[in-house]
Every structure is written in structure tokens, then in C-alpha cells.
Coordinates of C-alpha atoms in Angstrom, one line a residue:
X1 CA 27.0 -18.8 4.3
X2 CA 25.5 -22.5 4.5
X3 CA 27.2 -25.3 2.4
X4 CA 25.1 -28.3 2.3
X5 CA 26.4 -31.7 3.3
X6 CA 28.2 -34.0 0.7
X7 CA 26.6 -36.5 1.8
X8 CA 22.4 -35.3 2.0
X9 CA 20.4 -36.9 5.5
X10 CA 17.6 -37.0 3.1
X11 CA 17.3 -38.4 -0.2
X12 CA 13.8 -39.5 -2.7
X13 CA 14.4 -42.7 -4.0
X14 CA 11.3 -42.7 -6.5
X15 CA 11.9 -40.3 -9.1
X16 CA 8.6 -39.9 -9.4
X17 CA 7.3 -39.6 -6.3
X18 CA 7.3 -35.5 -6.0
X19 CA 5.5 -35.6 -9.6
X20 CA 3.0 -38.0 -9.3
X21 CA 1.2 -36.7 -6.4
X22 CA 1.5 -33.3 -7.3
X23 CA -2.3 -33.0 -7.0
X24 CA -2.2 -34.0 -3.6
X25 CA 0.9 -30.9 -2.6
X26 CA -1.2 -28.5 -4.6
X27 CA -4.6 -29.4 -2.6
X28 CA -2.5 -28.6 0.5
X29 CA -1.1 -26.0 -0.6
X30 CA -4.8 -24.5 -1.7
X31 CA -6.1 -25.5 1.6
X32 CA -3.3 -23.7 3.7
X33 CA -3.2 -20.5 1.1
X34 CA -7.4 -20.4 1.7
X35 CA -6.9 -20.4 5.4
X36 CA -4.9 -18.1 5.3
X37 CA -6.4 -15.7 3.3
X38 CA -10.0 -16.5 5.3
X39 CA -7.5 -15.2 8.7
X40 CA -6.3 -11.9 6.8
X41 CA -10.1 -10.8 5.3
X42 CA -11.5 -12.3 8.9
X43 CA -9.4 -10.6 11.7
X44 CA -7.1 -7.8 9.4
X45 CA -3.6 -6.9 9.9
X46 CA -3.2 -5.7 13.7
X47 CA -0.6 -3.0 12.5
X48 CA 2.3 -1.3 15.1
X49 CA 2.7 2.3 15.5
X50 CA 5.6 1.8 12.4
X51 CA 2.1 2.1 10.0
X52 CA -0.7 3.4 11.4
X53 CA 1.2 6.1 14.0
X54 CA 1.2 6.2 17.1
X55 CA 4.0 6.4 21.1
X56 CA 6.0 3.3 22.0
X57 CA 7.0 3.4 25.5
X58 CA 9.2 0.8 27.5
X59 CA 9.8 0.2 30.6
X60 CA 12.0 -2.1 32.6
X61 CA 11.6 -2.2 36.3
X62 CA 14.3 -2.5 38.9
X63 CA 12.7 -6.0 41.0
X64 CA 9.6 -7.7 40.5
X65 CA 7.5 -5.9 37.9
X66 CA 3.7 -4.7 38.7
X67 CA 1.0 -7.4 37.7
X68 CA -0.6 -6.6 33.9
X69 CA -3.7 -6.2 35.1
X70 CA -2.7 -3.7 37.7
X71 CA -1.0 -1.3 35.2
X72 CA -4.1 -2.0 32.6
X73 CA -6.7 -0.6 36.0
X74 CA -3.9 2.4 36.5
X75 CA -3.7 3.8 32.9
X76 CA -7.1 3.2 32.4
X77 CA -8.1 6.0 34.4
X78 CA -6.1 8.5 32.8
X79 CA -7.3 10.0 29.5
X80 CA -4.6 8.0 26.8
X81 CA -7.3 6.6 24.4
X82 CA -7.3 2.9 23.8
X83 CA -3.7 1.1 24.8
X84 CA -1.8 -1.7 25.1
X85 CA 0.5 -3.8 27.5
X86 CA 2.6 -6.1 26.2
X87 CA 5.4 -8.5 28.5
X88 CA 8.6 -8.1 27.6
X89 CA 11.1 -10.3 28.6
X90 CA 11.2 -11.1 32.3
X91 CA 11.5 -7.4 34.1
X92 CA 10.0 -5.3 31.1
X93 CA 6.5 -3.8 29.7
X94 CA 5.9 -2.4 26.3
X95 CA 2.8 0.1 26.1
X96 CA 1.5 1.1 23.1
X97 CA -0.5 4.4 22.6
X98 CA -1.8 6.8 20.3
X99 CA 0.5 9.7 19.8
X100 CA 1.2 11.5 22.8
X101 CA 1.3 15.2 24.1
X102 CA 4.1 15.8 26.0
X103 CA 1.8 16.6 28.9
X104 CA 0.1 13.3 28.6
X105 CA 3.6 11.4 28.0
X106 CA 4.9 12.2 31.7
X107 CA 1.6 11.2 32.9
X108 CA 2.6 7.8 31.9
X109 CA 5.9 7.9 32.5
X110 CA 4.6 9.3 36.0
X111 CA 1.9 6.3 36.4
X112 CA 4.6 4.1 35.3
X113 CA 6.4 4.7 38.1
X114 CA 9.7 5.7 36.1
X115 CA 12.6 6.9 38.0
X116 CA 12.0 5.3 41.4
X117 CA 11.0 1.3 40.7
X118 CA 12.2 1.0 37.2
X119 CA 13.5 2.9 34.1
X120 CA 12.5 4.3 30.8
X121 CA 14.2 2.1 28.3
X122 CA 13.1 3.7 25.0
X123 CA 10.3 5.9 23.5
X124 CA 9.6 5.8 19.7
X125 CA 6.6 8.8 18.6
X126 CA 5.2 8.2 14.5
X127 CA 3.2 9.9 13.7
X128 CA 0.0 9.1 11.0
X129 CA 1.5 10.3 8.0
X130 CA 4.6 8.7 8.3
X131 CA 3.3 5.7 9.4
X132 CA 0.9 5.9 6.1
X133 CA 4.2 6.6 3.9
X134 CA 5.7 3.3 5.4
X135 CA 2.8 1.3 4.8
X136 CA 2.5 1.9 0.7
X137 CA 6.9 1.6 1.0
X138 CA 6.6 -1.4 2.5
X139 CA 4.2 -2.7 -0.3
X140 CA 5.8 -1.5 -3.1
X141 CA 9.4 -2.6 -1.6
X142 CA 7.5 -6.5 -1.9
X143 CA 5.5 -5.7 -5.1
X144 CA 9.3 -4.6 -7.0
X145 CA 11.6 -7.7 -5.0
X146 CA 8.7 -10.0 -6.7
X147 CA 8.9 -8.4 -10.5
X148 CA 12.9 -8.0 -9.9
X149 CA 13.0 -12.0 -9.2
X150 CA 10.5 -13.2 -12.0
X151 CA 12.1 -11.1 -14.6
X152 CA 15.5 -12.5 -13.3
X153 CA 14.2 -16.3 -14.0
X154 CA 12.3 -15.5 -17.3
X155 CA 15.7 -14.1 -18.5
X156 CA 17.8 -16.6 -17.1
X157 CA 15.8 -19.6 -18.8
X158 CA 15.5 -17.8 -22.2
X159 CA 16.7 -20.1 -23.8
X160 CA 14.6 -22.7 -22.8
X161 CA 11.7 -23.2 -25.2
X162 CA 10.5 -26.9 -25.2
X163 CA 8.4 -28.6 -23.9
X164 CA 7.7 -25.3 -21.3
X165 CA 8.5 -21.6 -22.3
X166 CA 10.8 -20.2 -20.4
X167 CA 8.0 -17.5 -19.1
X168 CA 6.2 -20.4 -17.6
X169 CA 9.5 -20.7 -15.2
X170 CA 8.4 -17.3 -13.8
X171 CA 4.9 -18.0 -13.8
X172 CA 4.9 -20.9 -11.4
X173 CA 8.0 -18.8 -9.4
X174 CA 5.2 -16.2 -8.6
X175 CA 2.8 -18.7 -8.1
X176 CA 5.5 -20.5 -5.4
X177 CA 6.0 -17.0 -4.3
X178 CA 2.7 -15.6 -3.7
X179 CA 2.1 -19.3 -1.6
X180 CA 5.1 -18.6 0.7
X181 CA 4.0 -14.4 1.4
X182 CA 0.3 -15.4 1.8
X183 CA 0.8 -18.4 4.2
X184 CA 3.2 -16.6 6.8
X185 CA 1.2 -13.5 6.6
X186 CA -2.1 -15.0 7.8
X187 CA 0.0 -17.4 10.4
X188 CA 0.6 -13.9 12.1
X189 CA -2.3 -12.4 11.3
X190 CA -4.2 -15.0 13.3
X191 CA -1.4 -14.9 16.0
X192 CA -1.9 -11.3 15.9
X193 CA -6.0 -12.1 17.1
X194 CA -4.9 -14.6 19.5
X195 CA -1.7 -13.3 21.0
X196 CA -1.6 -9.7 19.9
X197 CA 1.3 -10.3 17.1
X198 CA 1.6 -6.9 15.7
X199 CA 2.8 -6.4 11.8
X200 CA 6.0 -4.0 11.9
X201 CA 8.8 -3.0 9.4
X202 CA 10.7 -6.0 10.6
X203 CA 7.9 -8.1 9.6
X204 CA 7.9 -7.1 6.6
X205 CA 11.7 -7.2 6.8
X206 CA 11.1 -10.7 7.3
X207 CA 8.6 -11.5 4.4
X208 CA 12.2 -10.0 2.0
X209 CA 14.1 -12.3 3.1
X210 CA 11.4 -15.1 3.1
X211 CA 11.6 -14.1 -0.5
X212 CA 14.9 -14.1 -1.5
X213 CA 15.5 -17.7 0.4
X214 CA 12.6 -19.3 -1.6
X215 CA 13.6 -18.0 -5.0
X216 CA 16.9 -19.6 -4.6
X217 CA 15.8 -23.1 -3.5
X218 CA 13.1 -22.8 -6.8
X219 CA 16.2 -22.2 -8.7
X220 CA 18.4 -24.7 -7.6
X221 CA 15.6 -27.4 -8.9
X222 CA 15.3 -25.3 -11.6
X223 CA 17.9 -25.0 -13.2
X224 CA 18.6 -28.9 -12.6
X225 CA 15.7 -29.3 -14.7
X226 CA 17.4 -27.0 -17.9
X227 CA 20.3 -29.2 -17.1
X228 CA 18.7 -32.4 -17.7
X229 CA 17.0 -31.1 -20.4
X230 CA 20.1 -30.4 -22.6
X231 CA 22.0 -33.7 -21.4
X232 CA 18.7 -35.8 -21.5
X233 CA 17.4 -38.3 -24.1
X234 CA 15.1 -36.2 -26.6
X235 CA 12.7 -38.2 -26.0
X236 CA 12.7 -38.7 -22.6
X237 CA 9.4 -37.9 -20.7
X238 CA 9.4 -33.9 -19.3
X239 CA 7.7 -35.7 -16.0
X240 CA 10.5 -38.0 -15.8
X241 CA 13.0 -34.8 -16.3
X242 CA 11.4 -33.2 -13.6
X243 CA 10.9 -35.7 -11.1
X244 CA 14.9 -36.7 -11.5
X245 CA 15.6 -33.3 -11.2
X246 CA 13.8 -33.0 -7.9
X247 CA 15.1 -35.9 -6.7
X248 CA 18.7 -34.9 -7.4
X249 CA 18.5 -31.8 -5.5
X250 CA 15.8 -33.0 -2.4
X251 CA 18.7 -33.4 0.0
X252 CA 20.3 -30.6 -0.4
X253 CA 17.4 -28.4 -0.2
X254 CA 16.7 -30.0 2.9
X255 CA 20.0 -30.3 4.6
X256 CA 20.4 -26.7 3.7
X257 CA 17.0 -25.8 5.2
X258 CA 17.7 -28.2 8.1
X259 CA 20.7 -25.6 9.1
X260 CA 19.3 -22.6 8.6
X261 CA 16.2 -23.9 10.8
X262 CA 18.2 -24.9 13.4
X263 CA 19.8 -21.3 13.7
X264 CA 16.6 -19.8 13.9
X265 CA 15.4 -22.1 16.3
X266 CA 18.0 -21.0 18.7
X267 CA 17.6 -17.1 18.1
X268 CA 13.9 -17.9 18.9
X269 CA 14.5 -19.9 22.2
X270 CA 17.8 -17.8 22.9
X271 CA 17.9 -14.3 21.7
X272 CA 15.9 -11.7 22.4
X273 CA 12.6 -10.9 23.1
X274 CA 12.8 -8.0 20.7
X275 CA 13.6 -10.3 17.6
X276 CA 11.6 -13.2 18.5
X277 CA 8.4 -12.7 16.5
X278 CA 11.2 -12.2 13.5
X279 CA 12.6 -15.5 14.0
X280 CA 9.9 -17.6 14.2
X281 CA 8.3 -15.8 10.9
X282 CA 11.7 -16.8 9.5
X283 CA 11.3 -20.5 10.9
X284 CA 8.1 -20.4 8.9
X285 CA 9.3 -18.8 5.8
X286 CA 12.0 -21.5 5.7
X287 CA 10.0 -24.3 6.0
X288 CA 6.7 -22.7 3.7
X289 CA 9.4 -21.9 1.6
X290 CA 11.4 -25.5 1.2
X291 CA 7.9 -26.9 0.6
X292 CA 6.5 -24.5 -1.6
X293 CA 10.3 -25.2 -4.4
X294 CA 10.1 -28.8 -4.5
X295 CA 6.5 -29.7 -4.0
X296 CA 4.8 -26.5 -5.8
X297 CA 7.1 -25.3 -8.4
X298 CA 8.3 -27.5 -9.9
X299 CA 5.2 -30.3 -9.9
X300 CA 3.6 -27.0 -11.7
X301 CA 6.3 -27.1 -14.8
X302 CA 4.5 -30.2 -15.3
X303 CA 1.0 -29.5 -15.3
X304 CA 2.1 -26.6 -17.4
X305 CA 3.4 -29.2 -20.3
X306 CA 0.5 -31.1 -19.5
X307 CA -2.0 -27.6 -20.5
X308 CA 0.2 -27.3 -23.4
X309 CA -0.5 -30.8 -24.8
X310 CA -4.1 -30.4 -24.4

């Protein structure tokens, strides 16, 4: 568990300055969610064997491994379909195939040398159907965590009425939420074009808890805003309400995202190879997500009010 400093690094000293240029987050926040989505309907998902099927084989070798291009000219010859070869770490090669007969799987193991130079470390086999039956879980594990959390926040600000309904909490929590999915998701989708990023379960693992971190920095600021509202002046300005509100939780948002960053930053540099595409689309998450509570949802409880008046 993180506890944020007493004392925050980082602090707003305009009240107002969050609110007041709210047009100017949300055009960045259009331009990045538009960019995204261009990457994603451009280059697609470049899905791992855990959706669309398929034979994982790695191998670590004993000294120096082959060179890439010398196992791509070796397996080419054989009769596998299309493949791939992925590094791994400094002594290991991942090779991804369509599913495998077992005739054709000690072929490669054969071409790969396995038993005298280096050493089968694992072999995973989906096949299509189950990777099709993880595909629509995975979907409708994020489509139920995102109606879960927005009916959580409409029924936790019920009783908030004026000036914003408390169903306009949820609205702009999906809008904050759908920004901080779509964003990461065409990061590695165009990561996936350039460096051959695939989408796994532990992405999607990833895009959870990418959720769950967001939603609780949008509530923080929040719920700070019903606070104000009940112990505020009547007739105090909602944009004023909000803007001290932000302004009262800023630091700790981002001393509390300034830890958890720094964490990941170390599993990415440190850990393994394994889990590194899952730490940086947490070091992502974190910071789409810090952005997306202070400068997206709540500048949008104030255009809402601002609808409502008109």
C-alpha cells in the first residue's frame, strides 16, 4: 500500500488554474484519444497465441546464442507456416507458430538445436477456439469492471443533486475511463507495428488494473468536491468548488503517482524480460491515468454545470 507524503512535492497554487484551461486538457486529450484510435483502425491489434491460437516455444541456449537472422533462414525452410523470433533476455529466443503437430514440433525443437547447445524452456499449444473464448472473456471482463465502477460512483454521489446530478459523476468517470483504455491501447498497438508488441492476457491484465488505479484518483477529487459542496458558501461558484477541490488533492495525486511510477520504473529496467511489456503499460496507465482524474474529470463536472445553465 502507498501513503502519500504529508507534506505534497507538488502543489497548484491558482485555484483556478486546472478549471480555466480545461479546454486546452480536453483538446489534448482529443488529440491523443484520435491518435490513438487512427493507430488501432490503421495497424489492428497484433494478437499472441492467448487469442487467436497458436505454439509458443522457448529456448535458452547454453553460450552465445545463433544470430536472428540465422534461425529466421533455418526455419524458413521447413514447412511451419508464417513465424516469429522474438529476443528474449540476453541467451533466449521466443518463436511463435501456428499450432503444431507433434511431428512438426520436434522439427523445431530439432532445427533449434535443443538438447545439445541450449534447452527447451517452455512450450504453451492454444488452440483457435480457446483463443476465440479468451478474446470475448477478455472483453466482457473490461466491459463489466467499467459498468461495476460507474454504477459504484452514481450510487455513491446519490445524494448529490445540485448544481450537477450525481449521474453526471459517472458520466464524466466513463468519459475519463474510456481516455485512459483507448490511449494505452493504441500506444501498444503502434508499438506492436514497430517493435512487434503483441496483445496477451496480461495486457489485458494490465488495462484492469489501469482501471481500477484511475477510478480511485477520480474519486479522491471527487469526493473532495461533494465535500466542499456541503461545507461551502451556497453561493459560492461550482468552478470555484471544483478548482479548490483539485487544488487540494493535486499533491497527493501526484506524490502518490510519483511512487507507484518509480516502482514500475525499476521492474521495467530490473525485472524480467517476461513482465516488461506489463510494466511499462502500467507506467503509461499511471501517468494517462493521473492526467486523465485531475485534468479530464473533473474540468468536465464543470462544463457539465455550464450545459445545464444553458
Amino acid at each position: 500500500m502507498v501513503f502519500p507524503l504529508e507534506k505534497p512535492l507538488i502543489q497548484v497554487q491558482n485555484n483556478m488554474f486546472v478549471v480555466k484551461y480545461r479546454k486546452i486538457w480536453f483538446a489534448l486529450s482529443a488529440l491523443l484519444m484520435a491518435a490513438s484510435i487512427w493507430a488501432i483502425w490503421t495497424y489492428g491489434f497484433n494478437l499472441s497465441i492467448d487469442f487467436k491460437g497458436g505454439t509458443l516455444t522457448e529456448v535458452k541456449y547454453t553460450q552465445a546464442r545463433p544470430v536472428q537472422s540465422e534461425l529466421e533462414a533455418k526455419l524458413s525452410s521447413l514447412d511451419l507456416g508464417g513465424f516469429s523470433i522474438r529476443p528474449s533476455g540476453e541467451k533466449n529466443y521466443i518463436i511463435r507458430t501456428r499450432e503444431l503437430t507433434q511431428p512438426e514440433n520436434q522439427t523445431l525443437q530439432n532445427n533449434l538445436a535443443v538438447g545439445q547447445l541450449s534447452e527447451l524452456e517452455r512450450q504453451n499449444t492454444i488452440g483457435p477456439v480457446a483463443g476465440a473464448e479468451l478474446q470475448g472473456k477478455a472483453l466482457k471482463a473490461i466491459a463489466v469492471v467499467v459498468m461495476m465502477i460507474v454504477l459504484f460512483i452514481t450510487f455513491a454521489f446519490r445524494k448529490v443533486s445540485e448544481p450537477v446530478a450525481s449521474w453526471k459523476y459517472g458520466l464524466a468517470t466513463i468519459i475519463a475511463l474510456a481516455h485512459d483504455v483507448i490511449i494505452p491501447t493504441g500506444i501498444f498497438v503502434w508499438l506492436g507495428h514497430v517493435r512487434g508488441f503483441e496483445i496477451d492476457l496480461l495486457f489485458v491484465t494490465g488495462l484492469l488494473a489501469i482501471l481500477g488505479y484511475s477510478v480511485h484518483d477520480t474519486i479522491v477529487v471527487f469526493d473532495r468536491v461533494r465535500e466542499n459542496l456541503n461545507i461551502g458558501n451556497a453561493k459560492e461558484d461550482f468552478e470555484n468548488i471544483v478548482g479548490k477541490s483539485v487544488q487540494q488533492t493535486f499533491g497527493r495525486s501526484i506524490n502518490t503517482s510519483l511512487t507507484i511510477f518509480i516502482t514500475l520504473l525499476a521492474l521495467y529496467i530490473y525485472g524480467s524480460a517476461a513482465t516488461a511489456n506489463f510494466a511499462l503499460l502500467l507506467l503509461v496507465g499511471v501517468i494517462v491515468g493521473t492526467y486523465s482524474s485531475i485534468f479530464v474529470a473533473s474540468p468536465l463536472l464543470v462544463t457539465f454545470a455550464k450545459w445545464q445553465k444553458k
